[in-house]
Coordinates of C-alpha atoms in Angstrom, one line a residue:
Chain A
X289 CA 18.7 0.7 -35.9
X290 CA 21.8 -1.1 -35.5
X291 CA 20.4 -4.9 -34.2
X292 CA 17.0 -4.2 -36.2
X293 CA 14.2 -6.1 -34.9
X294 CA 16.1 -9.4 -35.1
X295 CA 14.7 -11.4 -32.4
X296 CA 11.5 -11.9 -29.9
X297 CA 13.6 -10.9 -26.9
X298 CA 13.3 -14.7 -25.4
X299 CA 14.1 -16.6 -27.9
X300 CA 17.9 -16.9 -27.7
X301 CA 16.8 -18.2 -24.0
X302 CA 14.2 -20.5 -25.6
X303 CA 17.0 -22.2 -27.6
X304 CA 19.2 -22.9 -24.4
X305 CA 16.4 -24.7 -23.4
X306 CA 16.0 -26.8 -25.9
X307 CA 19.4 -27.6 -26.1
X308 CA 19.3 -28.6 -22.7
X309 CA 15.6 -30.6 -22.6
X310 CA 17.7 -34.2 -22.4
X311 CA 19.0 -33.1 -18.8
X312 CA 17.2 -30.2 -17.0
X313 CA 13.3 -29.6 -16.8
X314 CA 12.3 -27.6 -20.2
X315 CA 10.5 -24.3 -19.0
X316 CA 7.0 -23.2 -19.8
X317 CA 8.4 -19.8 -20.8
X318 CA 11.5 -18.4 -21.4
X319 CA 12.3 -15.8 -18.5
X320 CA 12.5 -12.1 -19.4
X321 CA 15.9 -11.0 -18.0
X322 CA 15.6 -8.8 -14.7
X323 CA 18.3 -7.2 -12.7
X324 CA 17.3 -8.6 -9.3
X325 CA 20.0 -7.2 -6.7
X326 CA 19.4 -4.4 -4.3
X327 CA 16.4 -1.8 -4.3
X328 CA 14.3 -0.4 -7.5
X329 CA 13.9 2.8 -5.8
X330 CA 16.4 5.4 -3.8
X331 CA 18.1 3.9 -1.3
X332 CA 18.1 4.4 1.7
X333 CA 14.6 5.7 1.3
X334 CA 13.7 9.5 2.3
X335 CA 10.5 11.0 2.5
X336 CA 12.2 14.3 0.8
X337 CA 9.5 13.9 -2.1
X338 CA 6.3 15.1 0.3
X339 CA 8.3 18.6 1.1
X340 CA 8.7 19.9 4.9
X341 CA 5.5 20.1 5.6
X342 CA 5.2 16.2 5.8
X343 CA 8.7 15.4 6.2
X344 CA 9.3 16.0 10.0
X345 CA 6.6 13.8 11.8
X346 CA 7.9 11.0 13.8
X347 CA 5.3 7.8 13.3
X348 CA 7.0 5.3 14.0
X349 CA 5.8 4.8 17.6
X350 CA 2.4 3.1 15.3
X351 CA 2.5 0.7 12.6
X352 CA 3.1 1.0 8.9
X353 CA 2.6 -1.8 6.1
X354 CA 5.3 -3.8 7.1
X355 CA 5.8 -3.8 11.2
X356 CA 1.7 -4.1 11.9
X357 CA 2.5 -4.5 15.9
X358 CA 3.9 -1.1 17.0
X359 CA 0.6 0.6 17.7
X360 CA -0.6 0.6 21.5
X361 CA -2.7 -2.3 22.3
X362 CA -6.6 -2.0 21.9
X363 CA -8.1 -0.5 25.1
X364 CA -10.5 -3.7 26.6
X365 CA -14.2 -2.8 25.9
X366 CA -16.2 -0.9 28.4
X367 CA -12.9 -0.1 30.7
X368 CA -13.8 4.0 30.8
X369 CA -11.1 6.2 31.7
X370 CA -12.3 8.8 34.5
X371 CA -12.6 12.4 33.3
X372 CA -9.7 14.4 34.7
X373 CA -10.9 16.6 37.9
X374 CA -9.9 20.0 38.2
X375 CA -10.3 21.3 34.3
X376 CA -13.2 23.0 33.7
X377 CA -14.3 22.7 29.8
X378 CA -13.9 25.5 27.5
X379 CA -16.5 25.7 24.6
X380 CA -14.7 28.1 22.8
X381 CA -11.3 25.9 23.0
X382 CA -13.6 23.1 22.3
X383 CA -15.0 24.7 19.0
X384 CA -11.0 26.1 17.6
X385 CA -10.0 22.4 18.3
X386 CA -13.0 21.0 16.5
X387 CA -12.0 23.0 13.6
X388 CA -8.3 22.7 13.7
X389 CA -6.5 20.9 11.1
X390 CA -3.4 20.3 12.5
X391 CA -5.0 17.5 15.3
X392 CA -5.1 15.0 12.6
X393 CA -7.4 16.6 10.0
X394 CA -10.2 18.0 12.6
X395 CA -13.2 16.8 13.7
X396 CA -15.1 18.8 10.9
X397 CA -13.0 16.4 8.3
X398 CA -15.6 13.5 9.6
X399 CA -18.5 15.1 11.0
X400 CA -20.7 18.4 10.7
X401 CA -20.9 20.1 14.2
X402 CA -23.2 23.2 14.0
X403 CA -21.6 26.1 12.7
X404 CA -18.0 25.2 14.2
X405 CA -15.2 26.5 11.9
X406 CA -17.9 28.0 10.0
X407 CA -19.0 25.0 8.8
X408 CA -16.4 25.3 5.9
X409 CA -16.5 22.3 4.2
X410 CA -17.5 19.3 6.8
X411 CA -17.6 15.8 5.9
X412 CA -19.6 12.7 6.9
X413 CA -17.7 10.0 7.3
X414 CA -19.2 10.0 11.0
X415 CA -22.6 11.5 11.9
X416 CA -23.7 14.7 12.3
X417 CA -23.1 15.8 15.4
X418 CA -25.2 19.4 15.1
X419 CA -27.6 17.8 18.0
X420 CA -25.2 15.9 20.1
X421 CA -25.9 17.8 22.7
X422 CA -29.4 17.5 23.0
X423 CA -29.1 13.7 22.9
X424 CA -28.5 12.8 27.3
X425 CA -25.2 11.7 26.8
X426 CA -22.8 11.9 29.8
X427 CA -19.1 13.7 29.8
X428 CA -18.1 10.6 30.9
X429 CA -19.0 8.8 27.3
X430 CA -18.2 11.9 25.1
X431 CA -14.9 11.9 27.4
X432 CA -14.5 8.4 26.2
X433 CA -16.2 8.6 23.0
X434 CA -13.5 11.2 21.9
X435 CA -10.5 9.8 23.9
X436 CA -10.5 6.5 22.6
X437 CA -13.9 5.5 20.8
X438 CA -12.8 1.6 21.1
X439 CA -14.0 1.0 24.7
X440 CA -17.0 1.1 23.2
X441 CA -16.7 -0.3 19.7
X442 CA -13.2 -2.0 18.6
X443 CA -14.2 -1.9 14.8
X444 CA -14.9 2.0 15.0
X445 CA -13.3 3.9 12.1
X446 CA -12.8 6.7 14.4
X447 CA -9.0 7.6 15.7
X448 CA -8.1 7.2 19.0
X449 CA -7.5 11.0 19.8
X450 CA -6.1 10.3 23.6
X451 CA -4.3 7.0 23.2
X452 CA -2.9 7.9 20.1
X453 CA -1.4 11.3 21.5
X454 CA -3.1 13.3 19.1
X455 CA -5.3 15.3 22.1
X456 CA -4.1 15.7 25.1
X457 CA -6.3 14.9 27.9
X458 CA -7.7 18.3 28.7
X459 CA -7.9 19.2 24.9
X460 CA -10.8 16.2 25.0
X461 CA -11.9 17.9 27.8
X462 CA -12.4 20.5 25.5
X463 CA -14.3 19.5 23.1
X464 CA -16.6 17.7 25.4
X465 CA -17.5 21.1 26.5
X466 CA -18.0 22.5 22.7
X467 CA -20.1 19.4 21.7
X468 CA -22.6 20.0 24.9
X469 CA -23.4 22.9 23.2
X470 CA -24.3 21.6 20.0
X471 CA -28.7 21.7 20.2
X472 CA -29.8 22.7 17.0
X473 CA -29.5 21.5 13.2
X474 CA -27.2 23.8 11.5
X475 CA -28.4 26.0 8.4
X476 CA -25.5 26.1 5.6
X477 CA -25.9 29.1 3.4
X478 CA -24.5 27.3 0.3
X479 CA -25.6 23.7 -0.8
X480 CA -21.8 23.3 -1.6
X481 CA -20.8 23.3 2.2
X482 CA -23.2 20.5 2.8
X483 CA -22.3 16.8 2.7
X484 CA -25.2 15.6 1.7
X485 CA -26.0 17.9 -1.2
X486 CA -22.2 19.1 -2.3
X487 CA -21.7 17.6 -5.9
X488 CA -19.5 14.5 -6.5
X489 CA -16.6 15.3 -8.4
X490 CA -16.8 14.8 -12.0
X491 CA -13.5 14.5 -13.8
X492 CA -14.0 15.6 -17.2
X493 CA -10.6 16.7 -18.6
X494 CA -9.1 14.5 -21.1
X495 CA -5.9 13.5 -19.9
X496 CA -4.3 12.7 -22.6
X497 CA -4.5 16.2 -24.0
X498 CA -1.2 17.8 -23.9
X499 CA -2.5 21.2 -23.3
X500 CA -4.5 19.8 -20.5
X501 CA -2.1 17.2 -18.8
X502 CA 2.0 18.0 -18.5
X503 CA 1.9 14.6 -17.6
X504 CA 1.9 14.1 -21.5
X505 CA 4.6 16.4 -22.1
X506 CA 7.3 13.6 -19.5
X507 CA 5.6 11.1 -21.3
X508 CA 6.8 12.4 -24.9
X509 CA 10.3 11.6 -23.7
X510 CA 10.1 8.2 -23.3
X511 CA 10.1 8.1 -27.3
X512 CA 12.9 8.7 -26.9
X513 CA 14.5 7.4 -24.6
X514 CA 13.2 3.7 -26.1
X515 CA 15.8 4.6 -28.5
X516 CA 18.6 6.1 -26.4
X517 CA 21.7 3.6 -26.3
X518 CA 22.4 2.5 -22.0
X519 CA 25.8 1.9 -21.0
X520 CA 25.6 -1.9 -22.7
X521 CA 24.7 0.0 -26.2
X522 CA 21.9 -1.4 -26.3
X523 CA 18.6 0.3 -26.3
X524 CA 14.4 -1.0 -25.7
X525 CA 14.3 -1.1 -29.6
X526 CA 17.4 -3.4 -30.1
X527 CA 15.0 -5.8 -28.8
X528 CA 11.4 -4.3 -29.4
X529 CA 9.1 -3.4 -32.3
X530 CA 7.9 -0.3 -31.3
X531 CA 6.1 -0.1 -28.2
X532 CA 2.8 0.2 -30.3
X533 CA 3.4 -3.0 -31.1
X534 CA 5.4 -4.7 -28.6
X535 CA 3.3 -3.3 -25.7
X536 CA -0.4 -2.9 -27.0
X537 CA -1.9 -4.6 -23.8
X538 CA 1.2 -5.7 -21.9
X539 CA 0.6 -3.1 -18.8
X540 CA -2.8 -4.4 -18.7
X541 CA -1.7 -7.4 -17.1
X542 CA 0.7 -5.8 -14.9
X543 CA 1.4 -6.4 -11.7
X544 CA 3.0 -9.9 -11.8
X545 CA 4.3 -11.8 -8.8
X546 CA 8.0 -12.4 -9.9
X547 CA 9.5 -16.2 -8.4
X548 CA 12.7 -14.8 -8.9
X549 CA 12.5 -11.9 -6.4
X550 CA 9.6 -13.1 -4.4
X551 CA 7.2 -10.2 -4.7
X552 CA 5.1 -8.7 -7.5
X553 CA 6.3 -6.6 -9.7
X554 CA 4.3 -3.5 -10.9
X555 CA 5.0 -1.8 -14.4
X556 CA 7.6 0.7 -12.7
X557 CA 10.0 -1.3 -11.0
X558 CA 9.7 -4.3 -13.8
X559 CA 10.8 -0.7 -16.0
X560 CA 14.0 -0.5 -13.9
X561 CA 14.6 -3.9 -13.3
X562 CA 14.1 -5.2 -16.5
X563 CA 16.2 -1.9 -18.5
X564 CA 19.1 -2.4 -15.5
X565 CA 19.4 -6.4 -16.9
X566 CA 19.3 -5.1 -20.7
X567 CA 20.5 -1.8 -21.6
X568 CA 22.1 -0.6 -18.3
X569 CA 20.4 2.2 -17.9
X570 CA 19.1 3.2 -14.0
X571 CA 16.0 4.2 -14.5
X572 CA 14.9 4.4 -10.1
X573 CA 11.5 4.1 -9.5
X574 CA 9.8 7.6 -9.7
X575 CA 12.7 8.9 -11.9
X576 CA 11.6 11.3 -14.7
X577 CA 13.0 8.5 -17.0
X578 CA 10.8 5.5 -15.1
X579 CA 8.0 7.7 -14.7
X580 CA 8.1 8.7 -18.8
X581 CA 8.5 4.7 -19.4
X582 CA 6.2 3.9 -17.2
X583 CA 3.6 6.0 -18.3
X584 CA 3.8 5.4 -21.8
X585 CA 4.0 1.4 -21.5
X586 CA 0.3 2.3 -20.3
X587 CA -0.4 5.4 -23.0
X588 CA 0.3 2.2 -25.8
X589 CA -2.2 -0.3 -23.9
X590 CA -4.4 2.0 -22.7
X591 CA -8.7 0.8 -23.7
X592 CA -7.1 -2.6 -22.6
X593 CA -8.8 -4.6 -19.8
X594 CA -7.0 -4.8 -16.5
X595 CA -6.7 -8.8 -16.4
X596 CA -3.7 -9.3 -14.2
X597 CA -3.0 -13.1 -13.1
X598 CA -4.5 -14.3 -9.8
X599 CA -3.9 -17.6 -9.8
X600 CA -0.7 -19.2 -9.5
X601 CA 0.6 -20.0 -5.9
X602 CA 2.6 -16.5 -5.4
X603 CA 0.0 -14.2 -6.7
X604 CA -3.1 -15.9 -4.3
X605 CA -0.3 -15.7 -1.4
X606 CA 0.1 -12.1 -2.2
X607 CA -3.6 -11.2 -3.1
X608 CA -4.5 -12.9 0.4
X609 CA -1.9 -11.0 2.6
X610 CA -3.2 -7.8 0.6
X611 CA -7.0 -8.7 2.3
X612 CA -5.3 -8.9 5.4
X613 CA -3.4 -5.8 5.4
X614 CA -6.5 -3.8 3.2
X615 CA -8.2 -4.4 7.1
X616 CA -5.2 -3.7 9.3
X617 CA -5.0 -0.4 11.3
X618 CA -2.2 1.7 10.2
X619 CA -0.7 5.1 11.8
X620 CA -1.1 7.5 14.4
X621 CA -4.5 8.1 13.1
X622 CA -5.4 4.4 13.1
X623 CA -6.8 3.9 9.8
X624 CA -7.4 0.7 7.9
X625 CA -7.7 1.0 4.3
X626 CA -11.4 -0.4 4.8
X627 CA -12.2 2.6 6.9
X628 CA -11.4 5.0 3.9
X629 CA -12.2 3.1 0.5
X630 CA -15.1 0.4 1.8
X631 CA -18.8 1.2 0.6
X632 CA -20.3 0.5 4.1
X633 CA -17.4 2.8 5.8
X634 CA -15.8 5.9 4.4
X635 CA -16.6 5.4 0.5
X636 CA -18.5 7.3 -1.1
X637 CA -18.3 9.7 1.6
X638 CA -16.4 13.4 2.1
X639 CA -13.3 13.8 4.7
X640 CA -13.0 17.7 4.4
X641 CA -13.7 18.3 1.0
X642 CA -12.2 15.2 -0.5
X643 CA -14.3 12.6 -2.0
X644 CA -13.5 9.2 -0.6
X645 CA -13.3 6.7 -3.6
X646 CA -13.4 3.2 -3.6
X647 CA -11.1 0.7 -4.4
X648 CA -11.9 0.0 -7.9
X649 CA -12.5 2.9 -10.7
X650 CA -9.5 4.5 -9.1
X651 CA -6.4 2.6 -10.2
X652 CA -6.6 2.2 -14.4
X653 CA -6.1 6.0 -14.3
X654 CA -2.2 6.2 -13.0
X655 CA -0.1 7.4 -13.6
X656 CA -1.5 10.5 -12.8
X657 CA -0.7 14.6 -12.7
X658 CA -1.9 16.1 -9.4
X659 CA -2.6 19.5 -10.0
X660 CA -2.4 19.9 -6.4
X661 CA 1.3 19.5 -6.3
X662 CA 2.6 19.8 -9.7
X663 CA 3.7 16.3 -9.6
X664 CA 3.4 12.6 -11.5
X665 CA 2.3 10.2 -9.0
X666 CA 2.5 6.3 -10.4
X667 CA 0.5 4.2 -7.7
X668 CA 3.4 3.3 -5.6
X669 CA 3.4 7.2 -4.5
X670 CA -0.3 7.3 -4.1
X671 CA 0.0 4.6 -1.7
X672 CA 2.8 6.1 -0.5
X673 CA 1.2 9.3 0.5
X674 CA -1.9 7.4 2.1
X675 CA 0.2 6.2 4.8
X676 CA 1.5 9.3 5.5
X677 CA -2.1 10.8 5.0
X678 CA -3.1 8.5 8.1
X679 CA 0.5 9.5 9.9
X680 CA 2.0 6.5 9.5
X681 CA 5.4 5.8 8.1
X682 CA 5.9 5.3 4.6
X683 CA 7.9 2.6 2.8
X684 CA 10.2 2.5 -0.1
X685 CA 8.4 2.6 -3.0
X686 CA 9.6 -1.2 -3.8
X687 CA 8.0 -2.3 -0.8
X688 CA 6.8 -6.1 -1.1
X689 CA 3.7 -5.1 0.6
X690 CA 2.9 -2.4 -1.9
X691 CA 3.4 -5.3 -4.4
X692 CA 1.0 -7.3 -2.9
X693 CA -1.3 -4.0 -2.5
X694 CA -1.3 -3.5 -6.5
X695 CA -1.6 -6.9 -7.2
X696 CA -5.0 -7.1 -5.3
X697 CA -6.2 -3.7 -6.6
X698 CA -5.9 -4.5 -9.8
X699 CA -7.9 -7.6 -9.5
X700 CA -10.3 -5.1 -7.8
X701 CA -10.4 -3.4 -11.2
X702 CA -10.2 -6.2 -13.2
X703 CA -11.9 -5.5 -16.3
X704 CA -11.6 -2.0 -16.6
X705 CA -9.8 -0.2 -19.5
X706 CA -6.3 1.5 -18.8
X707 CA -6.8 5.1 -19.0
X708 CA -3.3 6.6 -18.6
X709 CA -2.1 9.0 -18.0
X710 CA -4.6 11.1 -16.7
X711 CA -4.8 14.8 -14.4
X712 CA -6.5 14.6 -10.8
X713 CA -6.5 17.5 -8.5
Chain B
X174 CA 8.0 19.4 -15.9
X175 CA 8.3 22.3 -17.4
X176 CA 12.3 21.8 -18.2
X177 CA 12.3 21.3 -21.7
X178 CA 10.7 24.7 -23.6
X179 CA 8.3 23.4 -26.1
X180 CA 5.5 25.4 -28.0
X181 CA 1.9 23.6 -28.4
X182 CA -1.5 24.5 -30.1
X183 CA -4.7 23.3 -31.3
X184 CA -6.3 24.5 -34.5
X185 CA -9.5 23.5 -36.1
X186 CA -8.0 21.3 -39.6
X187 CA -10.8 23.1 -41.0
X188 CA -14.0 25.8 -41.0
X189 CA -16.2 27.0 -42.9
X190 CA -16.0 31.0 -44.3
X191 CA -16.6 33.2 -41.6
X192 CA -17.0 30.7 -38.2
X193 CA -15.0 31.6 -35.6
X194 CA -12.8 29.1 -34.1
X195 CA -11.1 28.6 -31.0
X196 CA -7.5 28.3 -31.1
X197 CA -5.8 26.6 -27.7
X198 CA -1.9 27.7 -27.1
X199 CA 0.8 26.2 -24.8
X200 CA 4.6 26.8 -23.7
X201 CA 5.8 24.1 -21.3
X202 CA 8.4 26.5 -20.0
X203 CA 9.8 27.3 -16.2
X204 CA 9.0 31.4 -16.6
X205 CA 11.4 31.9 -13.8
X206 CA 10.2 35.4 -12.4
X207 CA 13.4 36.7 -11.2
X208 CA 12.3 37.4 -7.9
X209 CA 13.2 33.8 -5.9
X210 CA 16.1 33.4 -4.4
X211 CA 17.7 29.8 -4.2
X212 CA 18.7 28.1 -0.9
X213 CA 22.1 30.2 -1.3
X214 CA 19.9 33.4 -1.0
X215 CA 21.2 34.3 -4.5
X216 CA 19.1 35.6 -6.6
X217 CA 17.5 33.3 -9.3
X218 CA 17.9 35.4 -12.7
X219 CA 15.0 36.4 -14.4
X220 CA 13.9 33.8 -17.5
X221 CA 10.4 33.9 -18.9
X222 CA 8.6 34.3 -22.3
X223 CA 7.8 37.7 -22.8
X224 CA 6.0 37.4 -25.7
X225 CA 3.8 36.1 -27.9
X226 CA 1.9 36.9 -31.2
X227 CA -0.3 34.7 -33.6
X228 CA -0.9 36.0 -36.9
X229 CA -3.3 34.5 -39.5
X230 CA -1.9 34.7 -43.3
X231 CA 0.9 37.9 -42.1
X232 CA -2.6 39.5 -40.5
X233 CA -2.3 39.9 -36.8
X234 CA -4.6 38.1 -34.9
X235 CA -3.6 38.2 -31.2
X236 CA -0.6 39.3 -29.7
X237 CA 0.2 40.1 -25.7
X238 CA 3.6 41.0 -23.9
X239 CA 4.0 38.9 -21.0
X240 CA 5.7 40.0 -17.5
X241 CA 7.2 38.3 -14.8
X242 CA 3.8 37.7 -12.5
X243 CA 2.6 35.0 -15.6
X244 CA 3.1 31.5 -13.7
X245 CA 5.0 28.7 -15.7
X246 CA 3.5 27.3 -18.8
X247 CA 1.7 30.3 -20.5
X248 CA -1.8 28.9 -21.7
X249 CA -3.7 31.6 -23.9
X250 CA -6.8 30.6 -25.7
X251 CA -8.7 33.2 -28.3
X252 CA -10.8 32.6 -30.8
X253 CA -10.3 34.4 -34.3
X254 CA -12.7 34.5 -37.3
X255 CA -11.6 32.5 -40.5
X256 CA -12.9 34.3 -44.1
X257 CA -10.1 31.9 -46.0
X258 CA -8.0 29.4 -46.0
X259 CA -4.7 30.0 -44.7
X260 CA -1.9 29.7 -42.3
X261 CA -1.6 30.3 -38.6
X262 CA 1.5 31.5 -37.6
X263 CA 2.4 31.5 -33.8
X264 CA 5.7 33.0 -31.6
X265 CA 6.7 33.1 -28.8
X266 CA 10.2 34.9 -27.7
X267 CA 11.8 33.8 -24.9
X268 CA 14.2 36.4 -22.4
X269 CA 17.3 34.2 -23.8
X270 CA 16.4 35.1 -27.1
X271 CA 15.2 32.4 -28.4
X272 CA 12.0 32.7 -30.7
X273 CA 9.9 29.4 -31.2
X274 CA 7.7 29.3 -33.8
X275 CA 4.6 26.9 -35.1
X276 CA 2.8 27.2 -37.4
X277 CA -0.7 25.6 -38.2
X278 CA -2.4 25.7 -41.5
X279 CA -6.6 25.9 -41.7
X280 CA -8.7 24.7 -44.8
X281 CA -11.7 27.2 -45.3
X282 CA -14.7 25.5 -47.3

């Protein structure tokens, strides 16, 4: 190596501040240098990662992260819309719209209803519904139950379906119809279809198998590209031991709120901020190259602790607008992250046949390989994808909010060992 | 993922006479199929492994062609009985022409 490993990469920066105690205040600790114009990610932003299939839709009549007033105002409580004269219910339509995944997931994704859709794979989020119709309710409340369940309960996890456009009026109609005829318990032939007796899923692989995770096989490249020369000629080991070394628990204590560009910074896009400042080279968030780098900064610290810092001014600012946001409704579908990842709402629960985890045990295993879609996904894509999961627009993955989301999951997790890079389906 | 072709296995560093041991194989490699077209309509040309072979001291131990219908990143895991020790000698040939080779040596006690 050309420079060796002369210097601790602060301390030419340390000296300038010595030098210049007598007339500006001395700093606590040099600054690591960081490239701090423009985004950390493609720019503009396009949602070409997700693929058509979730390119196309249109949210942004509904609010995202960063713009939570677009959404249609809450309905006032016990103002019931009248039931449109002049359809008559189906029960069959009813049942194929209970069932049908393309109006925002289904009403099987939340709730067992009889054999509808063959009972494949129901959750239960919400409760069975198998009886409904044995239980004197009139089509005026399923109406309203179904078309907009906060007349009657504002905190409800359950979407809109009418006044977010999702049904149409006489769909809801519909289903009213379908759920009348729901009288009797329904009898799944396999234990696996049932909710409350399908088995939690068990990740046993070991991600850090190569012939198990092609995570692993990205992540070998880093090696060497800690050695590759950027544009400046410099590379990571003109300044750093060996990340081995260097970085035995540094991602553990990642993210950090970052004065300098008033937001935290997660592993990733301190990766391409940090590399941009030093070597040169452009390593965008959710590259190849940031994604190798980023996953191996974790690989050398993984069995560390998360113990991220929670205390100074910009970090509490963040973790508190995090709370804030961790309860806001987001989307078409009008999920909050509480309604998904909270133990007393959707944690712990199924939607479909997904497992509904919650918001700590999840994050000290990303980067991970979803074997679903062939693809890396560092947390910043995972959070990504839930907006667009709950059909709301996503943001860059630079967003300050997703900042401030990281931050406070990792004090969620605090204490648990990096595990990374690891294989999810 | 799979842009960079590189050959993987796992053998036991050792056995004892006789015990058969499972052996774990891997090609990270695209094993283009010939049969997609690109967003031109052309034709994507054929690339794939289409072989592979282990042998255990010049003895064959398992060998297979491969064809086009294989999806990317051939996995094969056999087992083989060990009566010495020895050297496990793996190859895969790609359509290009390219052979990679590995080879894994196993202590018999």
């Amino acid at each position: 190596m050309m420079f060796g490993r002369m210097l601790a990469l602060g301390a030419p920066l340390a000296a300038l501040g010595l030098l210049m105690a007598p007339w500006s205040e001395t700093r606590a600790a040099p600054e690591v240098p960081l490239y701090t114009e423009g985004s950390a990610a493609q720019s503009p932003w396009e949602r070409s990662i997700y693929g058509a299939r979730w390119g196309d839709r249109d949210s942004s009549a509904f609010n995202t992260l960063d713009n939570t007033n677009a959404s249609p105002e809450l309905p006032p409580i016990g103002e019931l819309r009248p039931v449109p004269a002049g359809i008559a219910g189906d029960p069959e339509k009813g049942k194929e719209l209970a069932a049908n995944r393309r109006k925002g997931g289904s009403c099987l994704a939340c709730h067992v209803m009889g054999p509808a859709g063959n009972a494949d794979l129901p959750g239960n989020v919400g409760p069975d519904l198998s009886e409904i119709g044995t239980f004197g309710h009139d089509d005026s409340y399923l109406y309203n139950y179904v078309y907009d369940p906060r007349v009657f309960n504002p905190e409800t996890s359950m979407p809109p379906w009418g006044a977010h456009g999702i049904l149409t009026e006489e769909e809801v109609v519909h289903i009213v119809a379908f759920m009348k005829t729901l009288t009797s318990p329904v009898e799944f032939s396999d234990p696996r279809d049932d909710p409350e007796t399908r088995p939690v899923p068990v990740e046993d692989r070991d991600g850090q198998d190569p012939l198990v995770n092609p995570a692993i096989w990205t992540m070998e490249t880093a090696l060497d590209l800690y050695e590759e020369a950027g544009p400046t000629g410099k590379s990571c080991a003109s300044c750093h031991s060996p990340a081995e070394e260097d970085f035995s628990t540094w991602a553990a204590s990642m993210p950090v709120w970052e004065p300098r560009l008033d937001k935290v910074l997660g592993v990733e896009e301190f990766v391409y901020r940090h590399a941009r400042a030093t070597t040169g080279a452009e390593w965008l968030m959710q590259s190849e190259e940031n994604l190798a780098m980023a996953m191996y900064l974790r690989f050398v610290a993984n069995g560390t602790p998360i113990d991220v810092d929670t205390e100074s001014e910009g970090a509490k600012a963040a973790i508190a607008r995090a709370e804030t946001l961790y309860h806001t409704k987001l989307g078409q579908l009008n999920f909050s992250c509480a309604d998904c990842h909270e133990d007393s709402k959707g944690a712990n629960k199924w939607v479909r046949g997904q497992w509904l985890g919650e918001s700590r045990g999840q994050l000290p295993h990303f980067p991970v390989y979803r074997t679903s879609r062939s693809e890396i996904w560092d947390i910043r894509k995972r959070l990504q994808w839930c907006n667009v999961a709950i059909w709301a627009d996503e943001l860059a993955p630079d967003a300050k909010v997703y900042g401030d989301l990281e931050l406070w999951l990792s004090s969620k997790n605090e204490g648990l060992p990096l595990n990374a890079p690891n294989i999810r389906h | 993922m799979a842009k960079r072709v590189k050959p993987r296995v796992k053998v036991p560093k050792s056995a004892s006479a006789g015990e058969v041991v499972t052996i774990k194989t891997l090609i990270s490699h695209p094993m283009e199929s010939g049969q997609r077209k690109d967003k031109d309509g052309n034709l994507i040309p054929r690339r794939i492994i289409n072989s592979f072979k282990c042998e255990f001291n010049g003895q064959p131990v398992f060998s297979c062609d491969i064809d086009p219908a294989i999806s990317a990143n051939p996995y094969f895991e056999f087992s083989a009985r060990v009566g010495e020790s020895g050297t496990f000698k793996f190859t895969w040939v790609d359509d290009d022409g390219t052979v990679y080779e590995l080879e894994e040596p196993i202590a018999v006690n």
